[in-house]
mmCIF file of C-alpha atoms in Angstrom:
data_model
loop_
_atom_site.group_PDB
_atom_site.id
_atom_site.type_symbol
_atom_site.label_atom_id
_atom_site.label_comp_id
_atom_site.label_asym_id
_atom_site.label_seq_id
_atom_site.Cartn_x
_atom_site.Cartn_y
_atom_site.Cartn_z
ATOM 1 C CA MET A 1 -23.449 9.520 -15.971
ATOM 2 C CA LEU A 2 -21.936 8.380 -12.702
ATOM 3 C CA VAL A 3 -23.228 4.837 -13.237
ATOM 4 C CA LYS A 4 -21.698 4.778 -16.721
ATOM 5 C CA TYR A 5 -18.400 6.024 -15.360
ATOM 6 C CA VAL A 6 -18.376 3.406 -12.590
ATOM 7 C CA MET A 7 -19.165 0.578 -15.020
ATOM 8 C CA SER A 8 -16.405 1.746 -17.358
ATOM 9 C CA ARG A 9 -13.897 1.844 -14.513
ATOM 10 C CA LEU A 10 -14.946 -1.600 -13.288
ATOM 11 C CA LEU A 11 -14.325 -3.007 -16.758
ATOM 12 C CA GLN A 12 -10.902 -1.370 -16.834
ATOM 13 C CA MET A 13 -10.130 -2.823 -13.419
ATOM 14 C CA VAL A 14 -10.988 -6.344 -14.565
ATOM 15 C CA LEU A 15 -8.860 -5.996 -17.702
ATOM 16 C CA THR A 16 -5.952 -4.611 -15.673
ATOM 17 C CA LEU A 17 -6.114 -7.512 -13.232
ATOM 18 C CA TRP A 18 -6.185 -9.972 -16.122
ATOM 19 C CA VAL A 19 -3.043 -8.406 -17.602
ATOM 20 C CA ILE A 20 -1.284 -8.461 -14.221
ATOM 21 C CA ALA A 21 -2.251 -12.087 -13.611
ATOM 22 C CA THR A 22 -1.094 -13.099 -17.078
ATOM 23 C CA VAL A 23 2.247 -11.291 -16.878
ATOM 24 C CA THR A 24 2.909 -12.654 -13.388
ATOM 25 C CA PHE A 25 2.086 -16.187 -14.531
ATOM 26 C CA ILE A 26 4.453 -15.922 -17.503
ATOM 27 C CA MET A 27 7.260 -14.474 -15.403
ATOM 28 C CA MET A 28 6.972 -17.186 -12.765
ATOM 29 C CA LYS A 29 7.036 -19.912 -15.393
ATOM 30 C CA ALA A 30 10.060 -18.317 -17.088
ATOM 31 C CA ILE A 31 12.192 -18.524 -13.924
ATOM 32 C CA PRO A 32 14.730 -21.384 -14.161
ATOM 33 C CA GLY A 33 14.230 -24.334 -11.853
ATOM 34 C CA ASP A 34 11.123 -25.456 -10.066
ATOM 35 C CA PRO A 35 9.633 -25.159 -6.574
ATOM 36 C CA PHE A 36 11.129 -28.471 -5.526
ATOM 37 C CA SER A 37 14.691 -27.864 -6.711
ATOM 38 C CA ASN A 38 15.750 -26.736 -3.226
ATOM 39 C CA GLU A 39 14.479 -29.913 -1.628
ATOM 40 C CA LYS A 40 16.804 -32.758 -0.810
ATOM 41 C CA LYS A 41 17.228 -35.318 -3.540
ATOM 42 C CA LEU A 42 13.856 -36.948 -4.065
ATOM 43 C CA PRO A 43 13.125 -40.166 -5.958
ATOM 44 C CA GLU A 44 11.855 -39.658 -9.477
ATOM 45 C CA GLU A 45 8.549 -41.303 -8.604
ATOM 46 C CA VAL A 46 7.983 -38.837 -5.761
ATOM 47 C CA LEU A 47 8.788 -35.894 -8.021
ATOM 48 C CA ARG A 48 6.381 -37.135 -10.669
ATOM 49 C CA ASN A 49 3.638 -37.472 -8.062
ATOM 50 C CA LEU A 50 4.320 -33.931 -6.816
ATOM 51 C CA TYR A 51 4.216 -32.493 -10.328
ATOM 52 C CA ALA A 52 0.994 -34.350 -11.045
ATOM 53 C CA TYR A 53 -0.596 -33.256 -7.759
ATOM 54 C CA TYR A 54 0.162 -29.582 -8.403
ATOM 55 C CA GLN A 55 -0.551 -29.983 -12.152
ATOM 56 C CA LEU A 56 2.975 -28.842 -13.042
ATOM 57 C CA ASP A 57 3.340 -31.575 -15.632
ATOM 58 C CA ASP A 58 0.516 -30.125 -17.740
ATOM 59 C CA PRO A 59 1.347 -27.956 -20.789
ATOM 60 C CA LEU A 60 1.636 -24.253 -19.984
ATOM 61 C CA PRO A 61 -1.613 -23.312 -21.803
ATOM 62 C CA VAL A 62 -3.478 -25.881 -19.711
ATOM 63 C CA GLN A 63 -1.890 -24.559 -16.506
ATOM 64 C CA TYR A 64 -2.815 -21.017 -17.511
ATOM 65 C CA VAL A 65 -6.462 -21.888 -18.167
ATOM 66 C CA HIS A 66 -6.675 -23.765 -14.873
ATOM 67 C CA TYR A 67 -5.124 -20.817 -13.037
ATOM 68 C CA MET A 68 -7.561 -18.344 -14.585
ATOM 69 C CA LYS A 69 -10.541 -20.544 -13.760
ATOM 70 C CA ASN A 70 -9.474 -20.606 -10.124
ATOM 71 C CA LEU A 71 -9.051 -16.816 -10.100
ATOM 72 C CA VAL A 72 -12.598 -16.358 -11.361
ATOM 73 C CA LEU A 73 -13.716 -18.413 -8.347
ATOM 74 C CA LEU A 74 -11.447 -16.274 -6.092
ATOM 75 C CA ASP A 75 -9.319 -19.334 -5.418
ATOM 76 C CA LEU A 76 -5.607 -18.499 -5.358
ATOM 77 C CA GLY A 77 -4.671 -22.156 -5.104
ATOM 78 C CA PRO A 78 -2.500 -24.189 -2.718
ATOM 79 C CA SER A 79 0.914 -23.236 -1.413
ATOM 80 C CA PHE A 80 3.891 -25.399 -2.341
ATOM 81 C CA LYS A 81 5.658 -24.928 0.991
ATOM 82 C CA TYR A 82 2.710 -24.642 3.378
ATOM 83 C CA GLU A 83 1.266 -27.942 2.253
ATOM 84 C CA THR A 84 -1.782 -27.958 4.513
ATOM 85 C CA ARG A 85 -2.821 -24.373 3.785
ATOM 86 C CA THR A 86 -4.221 -22.492 0.833
ATOM 87 C CA ILE A 87 -3.039 -19.066 -0.266
ATOM 88 C CA ASN A 88 -6.446 -17.640 0.617
ATOM 89 C CA GLU A 89 -5.904 -18.778 4.207
ATOM 90 C CA ILE A 90 -2.391 -17.318 4.321
ATOM 91 C CA VAL A 91 -3.572 -13.943 3.004
ATOM 92 C CA ALA A 92 -6.540 -13.961 5.387
ATOM 93 C CA GLU A 93 -4.186 -14.561 8.309
ATOM 94 C CA GLY A 94 -1.429 -12.101 7.437
ATOM 95 C CA PHE A 95 -3.295 -9.189 5.907
ATOM 96 C CA PRO A 96 -5.270 -8.084 9.013
ATOM 97 C CA VAL A 97 -1.987 -7.648 10.879
ATOM 98 C CA SER A 98 -0.449 -5.622 8.057
ATOM 99 C CA ALA A 99 -3.684 -3.673 7.664
ATOM 100 C CA GLN A 100 -3.776 -2.753 11.355
ATOM 101 C CA LEU A 101 -0.207 -1.508 11.254
ATOM 102 C CA GLY A 102 -0.802 0.275 7.968
ATOM 103 C CA ALA A 103 -4.025 1.928 9.129
ATOM 104 C CA GLN A 104 -2.279 3.352 12.176
ATOM 105 C CA ALA A 105 0.638 4.587 10.091
ATOM 106 C CA LEU A 106 -1.684 6.111 7.486
ATOM 107 C CA LEU A 107 -3.700 7.907 10.140
ATOM 108 C CA VAL A 108 -0.545 9.373 11.670
ATOM 109 C CA ALA A 109 0.858 10.334 8.261
ATOM 110 C CA VAL A 110 -2.290 12.025 6.959
ATOM 111 C CA VAL A 111 -3.286 13.866 10.140
ATOM 112 C CA ALA A 112 0.216 15.008 11.072
ATOM 113 C CA GLY A 113 1.186 15.704 7.455
ATOM 114 C CA LEU A 114 -1.863 17.858 6.756
ATOM 115 C CA ALA A 115 -1.437 19.744 10.017
ATOM 116 C CA LEU A 116 2.263 20.425 9.445
ATOM 117 C CA GLY A 117 1.664 21.414 5.815
ATOM 118 C CA VAL A 118 -1.123 23.841 6.663
ATOM 119 C CA LEU A 119 0.768 25.420 9.571
ATOM 120 C CA ALA A 120 3.937 25.714 7.503
ATOM 121 C CA ALA A 121 2.067 27.540 4.727
ATOM 122 C CA LEU A 122 0.350 29.882 7.182
ATOM 123 C CA ARG A 123 3.681 30.604 8.907
ATOM 124 C CA GLN A 124 5.780 30.722 5.761
ATOM 125 C CA ASN A 125 9.497 31.441 6.279
ATOM 126 C CA ARG A 126 9.104 31.298 10.038
ATOM 127 C CA LEU A 127 10.276 28.832 12.673
ATOM 128 C CA LEU A 128 7.275 26.525 12.310
ATOM 129 C CA ASP A 129 7.761 26.441 8.541
ATOM 130 C CA TYR A 130 11.422 25.514 8.919
ATOM 131 C CA PHE A 131 10.554 22.811 11.451
ATOM 132 C CA SER A 132 7.931 21.288 9.151
ATOM 133 C CA MET A 133 10.325 21.219 6.217
ATOM 134 C CA LEU A 134 13.003 19.640 8.413
ATOM 135 C CA VAL A 135 10.578 16.879 9.337
ATOM 136 C CA ALA A 136 9.693 16.423 5.656
ATOM 137 C CA VAL A 137 13.324 16.240 4.544
ATOM 138 C CA LEU A 138 14.216 13.741 7.257
ATOM 139 C CA GLY A 139 11.159 11.614 6.473
ATOM 140 C CA ILE A 140 12.074 11.383 2.810
ATOM 141 C CA SER A 141 15.839 11.069 3.307
ATOM 142 C CA VAL A 142 15.911 8.461 6.070
ATOM 143 C CA PRO A 143 14.493 5.125 4.833
ATOM 144 C CA SER A 144 12.369 2.971 7.088
ATOM 145 C CA PHE A 145 15.007 0.258 7.406
ATOM 146 C CA VAL A 146 17.382 2.866 8.888
ATOM 147 C CA LEU A 147 14.814 4.590 11.080
ATOM 148 C CA ALA A 148 13.488 1.321 12.518
ATOM 149 C CA PRO A 149 16.788 0.164 14.137
ATOM 150 C CA ILE A 150 17.350 3.676 15.501
ATOM 151 C CA LEU A 151 13.942 3.582 17.179
ATOM 152 C CA GLN A 152 14.663 0.114 18.529
ATOM 153 C CA LYS A 153 18.037 1.169 19.928
ATOM 154 C CA TYR A 154 16.846 4.240 21.795
ATOM 155 C CA LEU A 155 13.144 3.736 22.529
ATOM 156 C CA GLY A 156 13.461 0.002 23.089
ATOM 157 C CA VAL A 157 16.974 -0.835 24.330
ATOM 158 C CA GLU A 158 18.467 2.351 25.794
ATOM 159 C CA TRP A 159 15.388 3.955 27.362
ATOM 160 C CA GLU A 160 13.225 0.797 27.628
ATOM 161 C CA LEU A 161 10.061 2.705 26.787
ATOM 162 C CA LEU A 162 8.625 0.292 24.212
ATOM 163 C CA PRO A 163 8.983 -3.410 23.323
ATOM 164 C CA VAL A 164 11.612 -4.027 20.675
ATOM 165 C CA ALA A 165 10.263 -6.832 18.495
ATOM 166 C CA THR A 166 6.940 -8.256 19.593
ATOM 167 C CA TRP A 167 3.332 -8.056 18.453
ATOM 168 C CA GLU A 168 1.398 -7.946 21.699
ATOM 169 C CA GLY A 169 -0.755 -4.953 22.491
ATOM 170 C CA PHE A 170 -0.775 -1.364 21.305
ATOM 171 C CA ALA A 171 2.689 -0.544 22.699
ATOM 172 C CA SER A 172 4.327 -2.983 20.302
ATOM 173 C CA THR A 173 2.811 -1.137 17.329
ATOM 174 C CA VAL A 174 4.161 2.325 18.177
ATOM 175 C CA MET A 175 7.689 2.010 16.787
ATOM 176 C CA PRO A 176 6.739 0.201 13.543
ATOM 177 C CA THR A 177 3.959 2.747 13.046
ATOM 178 C CA ILE A 178 6.428 5.625 13.307
ATOM 179 C CA ALA A 179 8.903 3.915 10.981
ATOM 180 C CA LEU A 180 6.199 3.163 8.422
ATOM 181 C CA ALA A 181 4.551 6.588 8.641
ATOM 182 C CA ALA A 182 7.719 8.663 8.199
ATOM 183 C CA PHE A 183 7.836 8.697 4.393
ATOM 184 C CA PRO A 184 4.109 9.269 3.689
ATOM 185 C CA LEU A 185 4.034 11.929 6.419
ATOM 186 C CA ALA A 186 6.893 13.762 4.725
ATOM 187 C CA SER A 187 5.225 13.484 1.305
ATOM 188 C CA VAL A 188 1.881 14.774 2.578
ATOM 189 C CA THR A 189 3.581 17.657 4.431
ATOM 190 C CA ARG A 190 5.496 18.862 1.371
ATOM 191 C CA LEU A 191 2.522 18.554 -0.973
ATOM 192 C CA MET A 192 0.121 20.250 1.407
ATOM 193 C CA ARG A 193 2.489 23.123 2.116
ATOM 194 C CA SER A 194 3.231 23.873 -1.535
ATOM 195 C CA SER A 195 -0.440 23.584 -2.481
ATOM 196 C CA MET A 196 -1.537 25.802 0.416
ATOM 197 C CA VAL A 197 1.032 28.471 -0.479
ATOM 198 C CA GLU A 198 -0.337 28.563 -4.025
ATOM 199 C CA VAL A 199 -4.001 28.618 -2.995
ATOM 200 C CA LEU A 200 -3.447 31.403 -0.460
ATOM 201 C CA THR A 201 -2.489 33.727 -3.332
ATOM 202 C CA GLN A 202 -5.655 33.066 -5.343
ATOM 203 C CA ASP A 203 -8.191 35.840 -5.943
ATOM 204 C CA TYR A 204 -11.111 34.011 -4.334
ATOM 205 C CA VAL A 205 -9.160 33.748 -1.064
ATOM 206 C CA ARG A 206 -8.423 37.477 -1.143
ATOM 207 C CA THR A 207 -12.091 38.164 -1.887
ATOM 208 C CA ALA A 208 -13.227 36.011 1.030
ATOM 209 C CA ARG A 209 -10.892 37.893 3.347
ATOM 210 C CA ALA A 210 -12.010 41.248 1.965
ATOM 211 C CA LYS A 211 -15.624 40.358 2.754
ATOM 212 C CA GLY A 212 -14.656 40.097 6.396
ATOM 213 C CA LEU A 213 -15.151 36.348 6.751
ATOM 214 C CA PRO A 214 -13.537 34.809 9.846
ATOM 215 C CA PRO A 215 -9.942 33.680 9.137
ATOM 216 C CA LEU A 216 -10.644 30.116 10.309
ATOM 217 C CA PHE A 217 -13.643 29.875 7.969
ATOM 218 C CA VAL A 218 -11.553 31.106 5.031
ATOM 219 C CA ILE A 219 -8.803 28.595 5.766
ATOM 220 C CA VAL A 220 -11.074 25.591 6.224
ATOM 221 C CA ARG A 221 -13.766 26.361 3.653
ATOM 222 C CA HIS A 222 -11.846 28.007 0.841
ATOM 223 C CA THR A 223 -8.174 27.175 1.287
ATOM 224 C CA ILE A 224 -7.743 23.677 2.671
ATOM 225 C CA ARG A 225 -10.519 22.162 0.557
ATOM 226 C CA ASN A 226 -8.880 23.346 -2.663
ATOM 227 C CA ALA A 227 -5.319 22.736 -1.517
ATOM 228 C CA ILE A 228 -5.939 19.136 -0.522
ATOM 229 C CA LEU A 229 -6.495 17.835 -4.075
ATOM 230 C CA PRO A 230 -2.788 17.091 -4.783
ATOM 231 C CA VAL A 231 -2.655 15.163 -1.507
ATOM 232 C CA VAL A 232 -5.676 13.097 -2.530
ATOM 233 C CA THR A 233 -3.940 12.330 -5.828
ATOM 234 C CA VAL A 234 -1.052 10.539 -4.116
ATOM 235 C CA LEU A 235 -3.188 9.136 -1.317
ATOM 236 C CA GLY A 236 -4.080 6.052 -3.362
ATOM 237 C CA PRO A 237 -0.550 4.670 -3.806
ATOM 238 C CA LEU A 238 0.433 5.818 -0.314
ATOM 239 C CA THR A 239 -2.568 4.037 1.176
ATOM 240 C CA VAL A 240 -1.753 0.740 -0.499
ATOM 241 C CA GLY A 241 1.913 0.966 0.386
ATOM 242 C CA VAL A 242 1.113 1.654 4.015
ATOM 243 C CA LEU A 243 -1.905 -0.607 4.542
ATOM 244 C CA THR A 244 -0.153 -3.656 3.154
ATOM 245 C CA GLY A 245 2.767 -2.979 5.450
ATOM 246 C CA SER A 246 6.406 -2.600 4.663
ATOM 247 C CA PHE A 247 8.226 -5.881 4.141
ATOM 248 C CA VAL A 248 11.351 -4.491 5.753
ATOM 249 C CA VAL A 249 9.557 -2.980 8.755
ATOM 250 C CA GLU A 250 7.637 -6.181 9.390
ATOM 251 C CA SER A 251 10.875 -8.181 9.236
ATOM 252 C CA ILE A 252 12.764 -5.837 11.576
ATOM 253 C CA PHE A 253 10.027 -5.830 14.208
ATOM 254 C CA SER A 254 9.084 -9.521 13.758
ATOM 255 C CA ILE A 255 5.518 -8.657 12.772
ATOM 256 C CA PRO A 256 3.464 -11.654 11.561
ATOM 257 C CA GLY A 257 2.028 -9.783 8.595
ATOM 258 C CA ILE A 258 1.626 -10.641 4.955
ATOM 259 C CA GLY A 259 5.077 -9.252 4.160
ATOM 260 C CA LYS A 260 6.699 -12.136 6.002
ATOM 261 C CA TYR A 261 4.953 -14.671 3.783
ATOM 262 C CA PHE A 262 5.858 -12.765 0.631
ATOM 263 C CA VAL A 263 9.563 -12.700 1.489
ATOM 264 C CA GLU A 264 9.520 -16.390 2.399
ATOM 265 C CA SER A 265 7.667 -17.253 -0.808
ATOM 266 C CA ILE A 266 10.478 -15.738 -2.877
ATOM 267 C CA THR A 267 13.128 -17.613 -0.924
ATOM 268 C CA ASN A 268 11.195 -20.886 -1.161
ATOM 269 C CA ARG A 269 10.201 -20.417 -4.815
ATOM 270 C CA ASP A 270 6.584 -20.776 -3.799
ATOM 271 C CA TYR A 271 5.282 -19.529 -7.136
ATOM 272 C CA PRO A 272 1.543 -19.737 -6.373
ATOM 273 C CA LEU A 273 2.053 -17.707 -3.183
ATOM 274 C CA ILE A 274 4.116 -15.105 -5.056
ATOM 275 C CA MET A 275 1.457 -14.796 -7.743
ATOM 276 C CA GLY A 276 -1.362 -14.744 -5.198
ATOM 277 C CA ILE A 277 0.092 -12.005 -3.022
ATOM 278 C CA THR A 278 1.125 -9.979 -6.086
ATOM 279 C CA LEU A 279 -2.402 -10.166 -7.461
ATOM 280 C CA PHE A 280 -3.840 -9.308 -4.056
ATOM 281 C CA TYR A 281 -1.649 -6.208 -3.780
ATOM 282 C CA SER A 282 -2.531 -5.194 -7.326
ATOM 283 C CA SER A 283 -6.246 -5.566 -6.657
ATOM 284 C CA LEU A 284 -5.948 -3.434 -3.557
ATOM 285 C CA LEU A 285 -4.068 -0.723 -5.443
ATOM 286 C CA ILE A 286 -6.647 -0.634 -8.242
ATOM 287 C CA ILE A 287 -9.586 -0.466 -5.818
ATOM 288 C CA VAL A 288 -8.033 2.308 -3.728
ATOM 289 C CA ASN A 289 -7.223 4.374 -6.835
ATOM 290 C CA PHE A 290 -10.814 3.937 -7.983
ATOM 291 C CA LEU A 291 -12.128 5.153 -4.621
ATOM 292 C CA VAL A 292 -9.747 8.116 -4.738
ATOM 293 C CA ASP A 293 -11.087 9.075 -8.170
ATOM 294 C CA LEU A 294 -14.623 8.980 -6.822
ATOM 295 C CA ALA A 295 -13.545 11.163 -3.900
ATOM 296 C CA TYR A 296 -12.466 13.895 -6.324
ATOM 297 C CA GLY A 297 -16.087 14.698 -7.129
ATOM 298 C CA TRP A 298 -16.919 15.117 -3.468
ATOM 299 C CA ILE A 299 -13.897 17.304 -2.730
ATOM 300 C CA ASP A 300 -14.119 19.454 -5.867
ATOM 301 C CA PRO A 301 -17.578 19.631 -7.566
ATOM 302 C CA ARG A 302 -15.938 21.012 -10.718
ATOM 303 C CA ILE A 303 -14.452 17.587 -11.415
ATOM 304 C CA GLN A 304 -17.864 15.993 -11.025
ATOM 305 C CA LEU A 305 -19.341 18.475 -13.509
ATOM 306 C CA ALA A 306 -16.526 17.721 -15.922
ATOM 307 C CA LYS A 307 -17.404 14.039 -15.808
ATOM 308 C CA GLY A 308 -21.036 14.829 -16.423
ATOM 309 C CA GLY A 309 -20.068 16.962 -19.394
ATOM 310 C CA LYS A 310 -18.424 13.985 -20.996
#
């Protein structure tokens, strides 16, 4: 049954990507102007050669078929502005940087968020609980583009503890990691706390305690494992948002990640680059959500049995 489920999900993933690619293609073609409208006045012959080279003079159905053929071959096409580079090369260059920053931020958010949520639930209505909720409220209320300059001002300029806007060594990743991890950390903390508070009142937890099991064993084996499911639910979107890096954070800290290219592609009307990065992000989101769904069966066997029942 697992193989059937995986094959069904893979088919859904392919169909979803096709819809995203089609909608993105239509939207880009519906935007007024063309990629070369911002250029200085070019001779008509030069413009015709450019349109022919990039196949922009073909009818839209022909362009669409050509675009889909390239996608099947995993070829995102050439960039209009980076004339000597393909979109595959741009993504391959920028994504590892964004992924490194995102992985660090995700690790901080998940580990710290789970720890704060668990401790807050175990110390409900006490000082530690209030502190955890304060951290959660601040993380959700203060956006990254506000937190980032504050970190730069104090940790970088005033106290000179960390570099302000470079990408050289681990020290340069600390401030952007904190700025990027603040919101997911707050979300994980709130979800874990509320879920833990609910699970702690369940009968099977009381029964485990009544049997004389060690408190740590009850918390880890019976409480955390059941309370973590809501966190896993939102972990997919949070993972994609963090791993791909925040466009604003990367801009503030001058990080050479994929976000920089995406922002520049919008400014330059580099339609193939916009479509390529959008499709890349979408693919990553779909894959991560699929992996999260598979993780449900490992975390909670009841979900796995439910799938088998179908």
